C-alpha atoms as an extended CHARMM CRD file, in Angstrom:
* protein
*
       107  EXT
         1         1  UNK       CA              0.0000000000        0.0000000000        0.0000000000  PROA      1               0.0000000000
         2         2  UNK       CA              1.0910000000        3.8170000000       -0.1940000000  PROA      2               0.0000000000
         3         3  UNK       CA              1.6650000000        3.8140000000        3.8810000000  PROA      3               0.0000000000
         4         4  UNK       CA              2.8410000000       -0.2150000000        4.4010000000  PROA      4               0.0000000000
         5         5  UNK       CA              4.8360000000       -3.0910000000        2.9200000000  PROA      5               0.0000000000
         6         6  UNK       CA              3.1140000000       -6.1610000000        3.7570000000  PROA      6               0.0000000000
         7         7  UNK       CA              5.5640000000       -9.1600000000        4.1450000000  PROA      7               0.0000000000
         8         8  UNK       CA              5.1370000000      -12.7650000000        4.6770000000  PROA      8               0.0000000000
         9         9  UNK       CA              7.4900000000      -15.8510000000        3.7590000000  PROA      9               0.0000000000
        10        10  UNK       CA              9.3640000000      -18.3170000000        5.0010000000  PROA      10              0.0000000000
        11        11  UNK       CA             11.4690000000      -16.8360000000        7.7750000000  PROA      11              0.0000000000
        12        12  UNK       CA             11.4320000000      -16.5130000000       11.4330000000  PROA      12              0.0000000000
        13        13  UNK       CA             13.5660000000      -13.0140000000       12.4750000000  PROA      13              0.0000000000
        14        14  UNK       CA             14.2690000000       -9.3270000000       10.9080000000  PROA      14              0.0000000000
        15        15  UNK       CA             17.2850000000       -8.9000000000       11.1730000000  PROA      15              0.0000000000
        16        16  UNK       CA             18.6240000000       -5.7640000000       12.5110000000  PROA      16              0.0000000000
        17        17  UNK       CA             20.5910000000       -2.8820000000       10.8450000000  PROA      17              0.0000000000
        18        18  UNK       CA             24.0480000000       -4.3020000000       12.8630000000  PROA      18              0.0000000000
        19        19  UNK       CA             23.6670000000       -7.7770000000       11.6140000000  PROA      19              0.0000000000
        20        20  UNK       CA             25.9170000000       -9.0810000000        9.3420000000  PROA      20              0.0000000000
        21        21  UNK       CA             24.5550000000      -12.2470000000        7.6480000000  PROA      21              0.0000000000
        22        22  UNK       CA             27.5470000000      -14.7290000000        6.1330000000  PROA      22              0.0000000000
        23        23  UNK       CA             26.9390000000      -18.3660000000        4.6700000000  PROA      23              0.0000000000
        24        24  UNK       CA             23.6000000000      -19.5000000000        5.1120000000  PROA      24              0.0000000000
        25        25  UNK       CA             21.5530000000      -20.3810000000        7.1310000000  PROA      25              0.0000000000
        26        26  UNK       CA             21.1960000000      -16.7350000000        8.8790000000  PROA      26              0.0000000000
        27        27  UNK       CA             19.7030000000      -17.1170000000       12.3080000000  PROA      27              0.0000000000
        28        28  UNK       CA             18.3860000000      -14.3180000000       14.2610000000  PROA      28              0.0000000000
        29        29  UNK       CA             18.1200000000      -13.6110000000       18.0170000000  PROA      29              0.0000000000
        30        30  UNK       CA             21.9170000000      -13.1580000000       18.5420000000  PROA      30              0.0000000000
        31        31  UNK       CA             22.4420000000       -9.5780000000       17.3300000000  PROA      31              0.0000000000
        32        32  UNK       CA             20.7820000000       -6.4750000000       18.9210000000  PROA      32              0.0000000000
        33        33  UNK       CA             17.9950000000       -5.0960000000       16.9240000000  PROA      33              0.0000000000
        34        34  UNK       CA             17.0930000000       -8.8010000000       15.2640000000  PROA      34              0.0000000000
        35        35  UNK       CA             13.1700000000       -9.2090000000       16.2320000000  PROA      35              0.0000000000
        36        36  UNK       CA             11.2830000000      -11.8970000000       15.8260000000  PROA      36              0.0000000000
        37        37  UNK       CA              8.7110000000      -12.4330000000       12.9940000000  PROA      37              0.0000000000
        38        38  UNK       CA              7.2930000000      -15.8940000000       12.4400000000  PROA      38              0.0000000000
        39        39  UNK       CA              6.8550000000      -15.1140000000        8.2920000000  PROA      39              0.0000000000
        40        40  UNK       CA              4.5770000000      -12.0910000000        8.7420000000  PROA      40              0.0000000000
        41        41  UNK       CA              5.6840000000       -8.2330000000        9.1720000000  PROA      41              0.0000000000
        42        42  UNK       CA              5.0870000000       -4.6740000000        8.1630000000  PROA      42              0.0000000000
        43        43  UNK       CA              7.1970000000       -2.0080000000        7.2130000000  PROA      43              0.0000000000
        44        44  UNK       CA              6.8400000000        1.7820000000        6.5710000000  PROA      44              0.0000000000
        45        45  UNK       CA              6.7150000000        2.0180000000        2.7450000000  PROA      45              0.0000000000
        46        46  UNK       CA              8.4720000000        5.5000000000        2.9870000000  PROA      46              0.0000000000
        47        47  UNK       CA             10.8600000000        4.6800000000        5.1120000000  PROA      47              0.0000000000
        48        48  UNK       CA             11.2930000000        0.9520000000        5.4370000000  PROA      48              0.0000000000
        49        49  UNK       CA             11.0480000000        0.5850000000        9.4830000000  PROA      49              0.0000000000
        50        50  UNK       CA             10.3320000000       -2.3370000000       10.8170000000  PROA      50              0.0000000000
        51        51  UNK       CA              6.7540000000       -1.7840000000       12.4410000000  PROA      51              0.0000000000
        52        52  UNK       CA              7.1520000000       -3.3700000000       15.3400000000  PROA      52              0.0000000000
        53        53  UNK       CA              3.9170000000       -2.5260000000       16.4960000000  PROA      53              0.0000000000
        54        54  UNK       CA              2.7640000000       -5.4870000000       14.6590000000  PROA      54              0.0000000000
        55        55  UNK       CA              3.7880000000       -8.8410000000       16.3090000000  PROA      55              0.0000000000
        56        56  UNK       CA              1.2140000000      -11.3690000000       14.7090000000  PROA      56              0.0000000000
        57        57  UNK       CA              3.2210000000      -15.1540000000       14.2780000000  PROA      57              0.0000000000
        58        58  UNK       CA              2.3640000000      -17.8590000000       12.3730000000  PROA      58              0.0000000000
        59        59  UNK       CA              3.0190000000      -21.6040000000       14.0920000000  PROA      59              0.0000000000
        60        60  UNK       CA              4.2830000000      -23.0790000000       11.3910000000  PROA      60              0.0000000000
        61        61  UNK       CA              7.6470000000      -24.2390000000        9.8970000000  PROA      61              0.0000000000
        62        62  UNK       CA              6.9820000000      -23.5680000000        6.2250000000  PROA      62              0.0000000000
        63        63  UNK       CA              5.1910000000      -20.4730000000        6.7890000000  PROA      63              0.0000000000
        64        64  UNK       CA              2.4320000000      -18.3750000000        4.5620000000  PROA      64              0.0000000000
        65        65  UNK       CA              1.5930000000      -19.0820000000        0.8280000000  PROA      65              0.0000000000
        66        66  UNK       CA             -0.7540000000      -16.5410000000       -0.3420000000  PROA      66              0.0000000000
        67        67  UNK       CA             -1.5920000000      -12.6860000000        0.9390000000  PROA      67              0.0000000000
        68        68  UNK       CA             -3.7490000000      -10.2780000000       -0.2980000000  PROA      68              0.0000000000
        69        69  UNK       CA             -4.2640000000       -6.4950000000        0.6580000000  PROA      69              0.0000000000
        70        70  UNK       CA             -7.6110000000       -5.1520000000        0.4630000000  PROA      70              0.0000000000
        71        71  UNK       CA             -9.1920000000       -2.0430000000        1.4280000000  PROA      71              0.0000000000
        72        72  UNK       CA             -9.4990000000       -2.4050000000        5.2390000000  PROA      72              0.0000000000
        73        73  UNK       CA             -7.8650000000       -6.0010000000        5.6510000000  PROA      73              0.0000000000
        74        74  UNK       CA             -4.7390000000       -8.1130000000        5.3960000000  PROA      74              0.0000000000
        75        75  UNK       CA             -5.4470000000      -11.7670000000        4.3250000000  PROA      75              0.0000000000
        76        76  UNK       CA             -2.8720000000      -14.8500000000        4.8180000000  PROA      76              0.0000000000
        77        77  UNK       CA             -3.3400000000      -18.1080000000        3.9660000000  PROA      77              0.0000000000
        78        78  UNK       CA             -0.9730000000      -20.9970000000        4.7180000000  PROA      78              0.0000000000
        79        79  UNK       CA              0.2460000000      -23.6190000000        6.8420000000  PROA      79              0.0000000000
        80        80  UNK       CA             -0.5300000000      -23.0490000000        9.6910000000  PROA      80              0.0000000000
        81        81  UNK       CA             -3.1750000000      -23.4500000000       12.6670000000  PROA      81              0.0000000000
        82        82  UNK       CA             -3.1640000000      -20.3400000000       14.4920000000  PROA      82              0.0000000000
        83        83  UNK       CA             -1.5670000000      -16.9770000000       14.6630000000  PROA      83              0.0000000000
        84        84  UNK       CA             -0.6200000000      -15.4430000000       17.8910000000  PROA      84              0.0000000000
        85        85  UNK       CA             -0.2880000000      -11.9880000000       18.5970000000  PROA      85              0.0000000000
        86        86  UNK       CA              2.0080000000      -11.0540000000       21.2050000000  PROA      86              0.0000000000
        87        87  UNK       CA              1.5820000000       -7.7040000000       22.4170000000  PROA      87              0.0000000000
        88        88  UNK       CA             -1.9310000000       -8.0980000000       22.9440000000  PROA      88              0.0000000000
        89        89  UNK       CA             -2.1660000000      -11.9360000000       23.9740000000  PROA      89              0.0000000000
        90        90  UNK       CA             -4.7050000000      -12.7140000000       21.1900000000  PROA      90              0.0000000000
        91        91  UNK       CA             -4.5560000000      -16.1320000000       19.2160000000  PROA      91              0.0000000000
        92        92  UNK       CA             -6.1600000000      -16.4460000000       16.1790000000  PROA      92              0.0000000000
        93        93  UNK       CA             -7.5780000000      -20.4960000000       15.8140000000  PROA      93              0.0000000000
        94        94  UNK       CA             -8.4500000000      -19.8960000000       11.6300000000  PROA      94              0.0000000000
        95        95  UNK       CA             -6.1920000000      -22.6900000000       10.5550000000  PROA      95              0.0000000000
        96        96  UNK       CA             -5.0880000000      -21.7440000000        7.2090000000  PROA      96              0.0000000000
        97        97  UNK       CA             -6.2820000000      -18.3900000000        6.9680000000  PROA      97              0.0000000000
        98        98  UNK       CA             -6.4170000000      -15.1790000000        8.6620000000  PROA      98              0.0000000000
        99        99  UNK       CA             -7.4270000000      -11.3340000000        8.3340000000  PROA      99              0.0000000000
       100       100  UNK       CA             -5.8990000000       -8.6880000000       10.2810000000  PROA      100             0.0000000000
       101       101  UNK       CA             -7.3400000000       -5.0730000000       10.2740000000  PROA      101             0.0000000000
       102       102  UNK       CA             -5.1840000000       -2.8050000000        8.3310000000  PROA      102             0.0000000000
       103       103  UNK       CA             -2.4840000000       -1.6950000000       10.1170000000  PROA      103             0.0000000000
       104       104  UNK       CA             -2.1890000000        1.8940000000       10.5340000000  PROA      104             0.0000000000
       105       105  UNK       CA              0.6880000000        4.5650000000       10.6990000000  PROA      105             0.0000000000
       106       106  UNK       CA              1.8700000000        5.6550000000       13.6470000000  PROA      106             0.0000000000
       107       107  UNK       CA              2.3220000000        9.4710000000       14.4750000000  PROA      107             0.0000000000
């Protein structure tokens, strides 16, 4: 969209702006800044932060297949059977498909 990128796939961290990544694999969690993202995240499409205001992760080794972005909603389908949300302690039992609202901009 004009105010987020929308990312899923089959990873589990963002790495952070001091990580240097060598031969793969590339694991996260040992370098400041890294975050954890079970295959979903959002970034500011003007200036590519990570929003870490979203914290939705999928339980699921392979990760999503298919997203969509529509007006008001975020759609993921995939492998798994539930999505948690961290920050606010919410789990989300759709197995194989979820919608999140549209996340907003902050500020």
């Amino acid at each position: 969209t004009r105010e987020r990128v929308y990312l899923v796939g089959h990873y589990d961290f963002v790495l952070g702006k001091n990580t240097t990544c060598g031969a793969p694999p590339c694991k996260g969690s040992t370098e400041a800044g890294d975050e954890p993202n079970r295959h979903l995240s959002v970034f500011d499409a003007r200036t590519g932060a990570h929003d870490l205001s979203f914290t939705g992760q999928a339980n699921t080794p392979q990760g999503p297949y298919v997203t969509m972005v529509g007006r008001d909603h975020w759609y993921v389908g995939g492998d798994f059977t539930n999505i948690d949300v961290r920050a606010g302690g919410q789990e989300f039992k759709q197995p194989g498909f979820v919608q999140f609202p549209a996340v907003e901009p902050r500020g």
